[in-house]
Amino acid sequence: MPSVAVPSRTEAVLDAVKHAILTGRLTPGQPLIETELAAQLGVSKTPVREALKTLAGAGLVTMSPYKGASVRMVDDALAHSVYDIRILIEPEAVRRSAARCEAASWESADAALDAADRAADRADRQQANREFHRALYLGCGNDLMIGILDGLRDQTALVSTAVWTRNASWEQEAAEHRAILEAIRAGRGDLAATLLEEHIRAFVDRNFSQV
């Protein structure tokens, strides 16, 4: 089914609000008032309303018929829900990618690590991290796996942003990323999958209570 084109004005609002959420400028639980956002961004309420609907679909915004829209709260339950699914699927996807792909296929992962090092803010770093993880699982050969993991990317970024606001752990995570990529390049797909699972589990264990 072909994707529906998003009007350029709505897309601009979408990008602006998403960037504000992923830099922490709009904080979890903060109300997103259409008239205020429209005035700040110099648009009518219509593209704001459409952008908020899209962000709700991506899991970054919650919509209430009584309270309106707000930035999604990040709690232990959300973190475990998102990361449990990643633990179940992503290591296996990376193992399959490592078995199928040539060494040149990992250049985009390496470029994403460099982009994360150069990132100007949390949103840029989140984007680079998402591109790194996607580069690792993209070659798994299973479109459903890829679709599920792609669908979790924004919610993963929301959780990470909330964590980085109180615990700037991205340097540790970057070192773990490089170890995973080194294992893949060494032809050790099983080790890479194990390191990835440990990487995901460690992030949750450091920052969220058990549920």
PDB file of C-alpha atoms in Angstrom:
ATOM      1  CA  MET A   1       0.000   0.000   0.000  1.00  0.00           C
ATOM      2  CA  PRO A   2       1.582   3.336  -0.981  1.00  0.00           C
ATOM      3  CA  SER A   3       2.340   5.781   1.827  1.00  0.00           C
ATOM      4  CA  VAL A   4       0.274   8.944   2.088  1.00  0.00           C
ATOM      5  CA  ALA A   5       2.260  12.103   1.441  1.00  0.00           C
ATOM      6  CA  VAL A   6       2.443  14.449   4.412  1.00  0.00           C
ATOM      7  CA  PRO A   7       1.852  18.141   3.541  1.00  0.00           C
ATOM      8  CA  SER A   8       5.090  20.113   3.817  1.00  0.00           C
ATOM      9  CA  ARG A   9       3.757  22.449   6.514  1.00  0.00           C
ATOM     10  CA  THR A  10       2.606  19.511   8.632  1.00  0.00           C
ATOM     11  CA  GLU A  11       5.970  17.838   8.092  1.00  0.00           C
ATOM     12  CA  ALA A  12       7.781  20.971   9.276  1.00  0.00           C
ATOM     13  CA  VAL A  13       5.648  21.091  12.419  1.00  0.00           C
ATOM     14  CA  LEU A  14       6.172  17.371  12.941  1.00  0.00           C
ATOM     15  CA  ASP A  15       9.942  17.752  12.728  1.00  0.00           C
ATOM     16  CA  ALA A  16       9.961  20.755  15.069  1.00  0.00           C
ATOM     17  CA  VAL A  17       7.829  19.153  17.774  1.00  0.00           C
ATOM     18  CA  LYS A  18       9.641  15.834  17.518  1.00  0.00           C
ATOM     19  CA  HIS A  19      13.010  17.576  17.840  1.00  0.00           C
ATOM     20  CA  ALA A  20      11.755  19.479  20.903  1.00  0.00           C
ATOM     21  CA  ILE A  21      10.614  16.224  22.517  1.00  0.00           C
ATOM     22  CA  LEU A  22      13.859  14.379  21.778  1.00  0.00           C
ATOM     23  CA  THR A  23      16.028  17.197  23.107  1.00  0.00           C
ATOM     24  CA  GLY A  24      13.994  17.354  26.294  1.00  0.00           C
ATOM     25  CA  ARG A  25      12.765  20.905  25.621  1.00  0.00           C
ATOM     26  CA  LEU A  26       9.255  19.473  25.693  1.00  0.00           C
ATOM     27  CA  THR A  27       9.277  17.207  28.723  1.00  0.00           C
ATOM     28  CA  PRO A  28       7.291  14.007  29.447  1.00  0.00           C
ATOM     29  CA  GLY A  29       3.787  14.893  30.571  1.00  0.00           C
ATOM     30  CA  GLN A  30       3.943  18.453  29.245  1.00  0.00           C
ATOM     31  CA  PRO A  31       0.676  19.571  27.583  1.00  0.00           C
ATOM     32  CA  LEU A  32       0.879  20.280  23.854  1.00  0.00           C
ATOM     33  CA  ILE A  33      -1.594  23.077  23.246  1.00  0.00           C
ATOM     34  CA  GLU A  34      -2.432  23.501  19.579  1.00  0.00           C
ATOM     35  CA  THR A  35      -2.911  27.281  19.685  1.00  0.00           C
ATOM     36  CA  GLU A  36       0.407  27.830  21.481  1.00  0.00           C
ATOM     37  CA  LEU A  37       2.353  25.566  19.141  1.00  0.00           C
ATOM     38  CA  ALA A  38       0.724  27.156  16.109  1.00  0.00           C
ATOM     39  CA  ALA A  39       1.724  30.635  17.307  1.00  0.00           C
ATOM     40  CA  GLN A  40       5.292  29.544  18.089  1.00  0.00           C
ATOM     41  CA  LEU A  41       5.718  27.892  14.694  1.00  0.00           C
ATOM     42  CA  GLY A  42       3.841  30.488  12.649  1.00  0.00           C
ATOM     43  CA  VAL A  43       1.216  28.132  11.251  1.00  0.00           C
ATOM     44  CA  SER A  44      -2.480  27.474  11.648  1.00  0.00           C
ATOM     45  CA  LYS A  45      -3.812  24.853  14.051  1.00  0.00           C
ATOM     46  CA  THR A  46      -4.509  22.345  11.271  1.00  0.00           C
ATOM     47  CA  PRO A  47      -0.893  21.237  10.585  1.00  0.00           C
ATOM     48  CA  VAL A  48      -0.260  21.180  14.349  1.00  0.00           C
ATOM     49  CA  ARG A  49      -3.256  18.915  14.884  1.00  0.00           C
ATOM     50  CA  GLU A  50      -2.153  16.576  12.102  1.00  0.00           C
ATOM     51  CA  ALA A  51       1.433  16.500  13.370  1.00  0.00           C
ATOM     52  CA  LEU A  52       0.288  15.627  16.890  1.00  0.00           C
ATOM     53  CA  LYS A  53      -1.820  12.764  15.526  1.00  0.00           C
ATOM     54  CA  THR A  54       1.228  11.414  13.699  1.00  0.00           C
ATOM     55  CA  LEU A  55       3.379  11.720  16.813  1.00  0.00           C
ATOM     56  CA  ALA A  56       0.707   9.920  18.818  1.00  0.00           C
ATOM     57  CA  GLY A  57       0.834   7.090  16.311  1.00  0.00           C
ATOM     58  CA  ALA A  58       4.613   6.931  16.763  1.00  0.00           C
ATOM     59  CA  GLY A  59       4.229   6.684  20.537  1.00  0.00           C
ATOM     60  CA  LEU A  60       5.739  10.071  21.405  1.00  0.00           C
ATOM     61  CA  VAL A  61       2.481  11.855  22.275  1.00  0.00           C
ATOM     62  CA  THR A  62      -0.654  10.797  24.123  1.00  0.00           C
ATOM     63  CA  MET A  63      -4.091  12.086  23.146  1.00  0.00           C
ATOM     64  CA  SER A  64      -6.970  12.432  25.617  1.00  0.00           C
ATOM     65  CA  PRO A  65     -10.508  13.513  24.697  1.00  0.00           C
ATOM     66  CA  TYR A  66     -10.625  15.542  27.917  1.00  0.00           C
ATOM     67  CA  LYS A  67      -7.058  16.773  28.426  1.00  0.00           C
ATOM     68  CA  GLY A  68      -5.865  17.033  24.818  1.00  0.00           C
ATOM     69  CA  ALA A  69      -2.352  16.126  23.732  1.00  0.00           C
ATOM     70  CA  SER A  70       0.740  15.823  25.903  1.00  0.00           C
ATOM     71  CA  VAL A  71       4.260  14.449  25.631  1.00  0.00           C
ATOM     72  CA  ARG A  72       4.163  10.776  26.541  1.00  0.00           C
ATOM     73  CA  MET A  73       5.288   9.966  30.062  1.00  0.00           C
ATOM     74  CA  VAL A  74       8.294   7.669  30.372  1.00  0.00           C
ATOM     75  CA  ASP A  75       7.922   5.161  33.183  1.00  0.00           C
ATOM     76  CA  ASP A  76       9.266   1.734  34.061  1.00  0.00           C
ATOM     77  CA  ALA A  77       6.394  -0.034  32.320  1.00  0.00           C
ATOM     78  CA  LEU A  78       6.985   1.773  29.006  1.00  0.00           C
ATOM     79  CA  ALA A  79      10.727   1.151  29.110  1.00  0.00           C
ATOM     80  CA  HIS A  80      10.284  -2.553  29.788  1.00  0.00           C
ATOM     81  CA  SER A  81       7.586  -2.916  27.124  1.00  0.00           C
ATOM     82  CA  VAL A  82       9.770  -1.358  24.431  1.00  0.00           C
ATOM     83  CA  TYR A  83      13.043  -2.971  25.422  1.00  0.00           C
ATOM     84  CA  ASP A  84      11.564  -6.432  26.070  1.00  0.00           C
ATOM     85  CA  ILE A  85      10.439  -6.572  22.445  1.00  0.00           C
ATOM     86  CA  ARG A  86      13.848  -5.382  21.274  1.00  0.00           C
ATOM     87  CA  ILE A  87      15.585  -8.065  23.344  1.00  0.00           C
ATOM     88  CA  LEU A  88      13.371 -10.741  21.820  1.00  0.00           C
ATOM     89  CA  ILE A  89      13.909  -9.683  18.208  1.00  0.00           C
ATOM     90  CA  GLU A  90      16.905  -7.411  17.638  1.00  0.00           C
ATOM     91  CA  PRO A  91      19.785  -9.743  18.633  1.00  0.00           C
ATOM     92  CA  GLU A  92      18.468 -12.446  16.308  1.00  0.00           C
ATOM     93  CA  ALA A  93      18.024  -9.920  13.500  1.00  0.00           C
ATOM     94  CA  VAL A  94      21.619  -8.760  13.961  1.00  0.00           C
ATOM     95  CA  ARG A  95      22.875 -12.366  14.044  1.00  0.00           C
ATOM     96  CA  ARG A  96      21.140 -12.993  10.710  1.00  0.00           C
ATOM     97  CA  SER A  97      22.479  -9.758   9.231  1.00  0.00           C
ATOM     98  CA  ALA A  98      26.020 -10.699  10.256  1.00  0.00           C
ATOM     99  CA  ALA A  99      25.661 -14.049   8.496  1.00  0.00           C
ATOM    100  CA  ARG A 100      24.242 -12.550   5.287  1.00  0.00           C
ATOM    101  CA  CYS A 101      26.120  -9.290   4.759  1.00  0.00           C
ATOM    102  CA  GLU A 102      29.582  -8.452   3.463  1.00  0.00           C
ATOM    103  CA  ALA A 103      32.055  -6.248   5.310  1.00  0.00           C
ATOM    104  CA  ALA A 104      31.183  -3.229   3.164  1.00  0.00           C
ATOM    105  CA  SER A 105      27.618  -3.408   4.451  1.00  0.00           C
ATOM    106  CA  TRP A 106      28.720  -2.063   7.821  1.00  0.00           C
ATOM    107  CA  GLU A 107      29.993   1.275   6.560  1.00  0.00           C
ATOM    108  CA  SER A 108      26.688   2.951   7.386  1.00  0.00           C
ATOM    109  CA  ALA A 109      26.887   1.633  10.956  1.00  0.00           C
ATOM    110  CA  ASP A 110      30.382   3.053  11.290  1.00  0.00           C
ATOM    111  CA  ALA A 111      29.232   6.394   9.860  1.00  0.00           C
ATOM    112  CA  ALA A 112      26.385   6.489  12.391  1.00  0.00           C
ATOM    113  CA  LEU A 113      28.848   6.027  15.251  1.00  0.00           C
ATOM    114  CA  ASP A 114      30.902   8.954  13.949  1.00  0.00           C
ATOM    115  CA  ALA A 115      27.738  11.051  13.636  1.00  0.00           C
ATOM    116  CA  ALA A 116      26.827  10.254  17.246  1.00  0.00           C
ATOM    117  CA  ASP A 117      30.261  11.440  18.377  1.00  0.00           C
ATOM    118  CA  ARG A 118      29.743  14.744  16.512  1.00  0.00           C
ATOM    119  CA  ALA A 119      26.131  15.243  17.606  1.00  0.00           C
ATOM    120  CA  ALA A 120      25.224  18.767  18.652  1.00  0.00           C
ATOM    121  CA  ASP A 121      22.325  17.754  20.914  1.00  0.00           C
ATOM    122  CA  ARG A 122      20.378  14.775  22.227  1.00  0.00           C
ATOM    123  CA  ALA A 123      18.055  14.683  19.228  1.00  0.00           C
ATOM    124  CA  ASP A 124      20.985  14.423  16.784  1.00  0.00           C
ATOM    125  CA  ARG A 125      22.605  11.777  18.954  1.00  0.00           C
ATOM    126  CA  GLN A 126      19.333   9.854  19.098  1.00  0.00           C
ATOM    127  CA  GLN A 127      19.042   9.968  15.328  1.00  0.00           C
ATOM    128  CA  ALA A 128      22.591   8.656  14.929  1.00  0.00           C
ATOM    129  CA  ASN A 129      21.983   5.886  17.449  1.00  0.00           C
ATOM    130  CA  ARG A 130      18.813   4.827  15.681  1.00  0.00           C
ATOM    131  CA  GLU A 131      20.654   4.745  12.357  1.00  0.00           C
ATOM    132  CA  PHE A 132      23.399   2.614  13.935  1.00  0.00           C
ATOM    133  CA  HIS A 133      20.982   0.013  15.264  1.00  0.00           C
ATOM    134  CA  ARG A 134      19.019  -0.036  12.007  1.00  0.00           C
ATOM    135  CA  ALA A 135      22.192  -0.532   9.985  1.00  0.00           C
ATOM    136  CA  LEU A 136      22.895  -3.650  12.052  1.00  0.00           C
ATOM    137  CA  TYR A 137      19.505  -5.321  11.632  1.00  0.00           C
ATOM    138  CA  LEU A 138      18.548  -4.082   8.150  1.00  0.00           C
ATOM    139  CA  GLY A 139      20.226  -6.996   6.370  1.00  0.00           C
ATOM    140  CA  CYS A 140      18.477  -9.729   8.359  1.00  0.00           C
ATOM    141  CA  GLY A 141      16.338 -10.785   5.387  1.00  0.00           C
ATOM    142  CA  ASN A 142      13.024 -10.623   7.272  1.00  0.00           C
ATOM    143  CA  ASP A 143      10.845  -7.619   6.435  1.00  0.00           C
ATOM    144  CA  LEU A 144       8.501  -8.254   9.366  1.00  0.00           C
ATOM    145  CA  MET A 145      11.398  -8.175  11.838  1.00  0.00           C
ATOM    146  CA  ILE A 146      12.613  -4.931  10.294  1.00  0.00           C
ATOM    147  CA  GLY A 147       9.132  -3.394  10.419  1.00  0.00           C
ATOM    148  CA  ILE A 148       8.651  -4.242  14.093  1.00  0.00           C
ATOM    149  CA  LEU A 149      12.048  -2.828  15.061  1.00  0.00           C
ATOM    150  CA  ASP A 150      11.526   0.281  12.923  1.00  0.00           C
ATOM    151  CA  GLY A 151       8.212   0.831  14.700  1.00  0.00           C
ATOM    152  CA  LEU A 152       9.985   0.957  18.056  1.00  0.00           C
ATOM    153  CA  ARG A 153      12.619   3.500  17.084  1.00  0.00           C
ATOM    154  CA  ASP A 154      10.794   6.654  18.193  1.00  0.00           C
ATOM    155  CA  GLN A 155       9.718   5.144  21.510  1.00  0.00           C
ATOM    156  CA  THR A 156      13.262   3.935  22.121  1.00  0.00           C
ATOM    157  CA  ALA A 157      14.471   7.476  21.479  1.00  0.00           C
ATOM    158  CA  LEU A 158      11.886   8.889  23.899  1.00  0.00           C
ATOM    159  CA  VAL A 159      13.046   6.545  26.655  1.00  0.00           C
ATOM    160  CA  SER A 160      16.713   7.279  26.001  1.00  0.00           C
ATOM    161  CA  THR A 161      16.132  11.024  26.028  1.00  0.00           C
ATOM    162  CA  ALA A 162      14.413  10.811  29.404  1.00  0.00           C
ATOM    163  CA  VAL A 163      17.347   8.793  30.761  1.00  0.00           C
ATOM    164  CA  TRP A 164      20.039  11.049  29.296  1.00  0.00           C
ATOM    165  CA  THR A 165      18.371  14.050  30.952  1.00  0.00           C
ATOM    166  CA  ARG A 166      19.277  12.623  34.363  1.00  0.00           C
ATOM    167  CA  ASN A 167      22.155  10.289  33.474  1.00  0.00           C
ATOM    168  CA  ALA A 168      24.373  11.183  30.514  1.00  0.00           C
ATOM    169  CA  SER A 169      25.380   7.599  29.712  1.00  0.00           C
ATOM    170  CA  TRP A 170      25.860   7.920  25.958  1.00  0.00           C
ATOM    171  CA  GLU A 171      29.658   7.551  26.132  1.00  0.00           C
ATOM    172  CA  GLN A 172      29.296   4.142  27.761  1.00  0.00           C
ATOM    173  CA  GLU A 173      26.657   3.165  25.220  1.00  0.00           C
ATOM    174  CA  ALA A 174      28.880   4.350  22.353  1.00  0.00           C
ATOM    175  CA  ALA A 175      31.690   2.097  23.591  1.00  0.00           C
ATOM    176  CA  GLU A 176      29.256  -0.824  23.671  1.00  0.00           C
ATOM    177  CA  HIS A 177      28.143   0.002  20.131  1.00  0.00           C
ATOM    178  CA  ARG A 178      31.729  -0.098  18.874  1.00  0.00           C
ATOM    179  CA  ALA A 179      32.328  -3.470  20.531  1.00  0.00           C
ATOM    180  CA  ILE A 180      29.232  -4.880  18.800  1.00  0.00           C
ATOM    181  CA  LEU A 181      30.373  -3.605  15.412  1.00  0.00           C
ATOM    182  CA  GLU A 182      33.906  -4.939  15.935  1.00  0.00           C
ATOM    183  CA  ALA A 183      32.477  -8.396  16.671  1.00  0.00           C
ATOM    184  CA  ILE A 184      30.430  -8.308  13.463  1.00  0.00           C
ATOM    185  CA  ARG A 185      33.416  -7.241  11.390  1.00  0.00           C
ATOM    186  CA  ALA A 186      35.437 -10.057  12.927  1.00  0.00           C
ATOM    187  CA  GLY A 187      32.855 -12.516  11.647  1.00  0.00           C
ATOM    188  CA  ARG A 188      31.547 -13.277  15.122  1.00  0.00           C
ATOM    189  CA  GLY A 189      27.829 -12.827  14.646  1.00  0.00           C
ATOM    190  CA  ASP A 190      26.882 -14.851  17.724  1.00  0.00           C
ATOM    191  CA  LEU A 191      29.125 -12.700  19.900  1.00  0.00           C
ATOM    192  CA  ALA A 192      27.658  -9.538  18.368  1.00  0.00           C
ATOM    193  CA  ALA A 193      24.139 -10.745  19.159  1.00  0.00           C
ATOM    194  CA  THR A 194      25.148 -11.543  22.741  1.00  0.00           C
ATOM    195  CA  LEU A 195      26.799  -8.148  23.200  1.00  0.00           C
ATOM    196  CA  LEU A 196      23.738  -6.418  21.778  1.00  0.00           C
ATOM    197  CA  GLU A 197      21.415  -8.251  24.156  1.00  0.00           C
ATOM    198  CA  GLU A 198      23.674  -7.348  27.085  1.00  0.00           C
ATOM    199  CA  HIS A 199      23.758  -3.735  25.873  1.00  0.00           C
ATOM    200  CA  ILE A 200      19.961  -3.485  25.796  1.00  0.00           C
ATOM    201  CA  ARG A 201      19.484  -5.253  29.137  1.00  0.00           C
ATOM    202  CA  ALA A 202      22.151  -3.164  30.864  1.00  0.00           C
ATOM    203  CA  PHE A 203      20.512   0.088  29.788  1.00  0.00           C
ATOM    204  CA  VAL A 204      17.184  -0.934  31.321  1.00  0.00           C
ATOM    205  CA  ASP A 205      18.751  -2.410  34.470  1.00  0.00           C
ATOM    206  CA  ARG A 206      20.748   0.784  35.094  1.00  0.00           C
ATOM    207  CA  ASN A 207      17.852   3.125  34.703  1.00  0.00           C
ATOM    208  CA  PHE A 208      14.514   1.435  35.443  1.00  0.00           C
ATOM    209  CA  SER A 209      13.020  -0.661  38.226  1.00  0.00           C
ATOM    210  CA  GLN A 210      11.783  -4.160  37.560  1.00  0.00           C
ATOM    211  CA  VAL A 211       8.069  -4.428  36.783  1.00  0.00           C
TER     212      VAL A 211
END
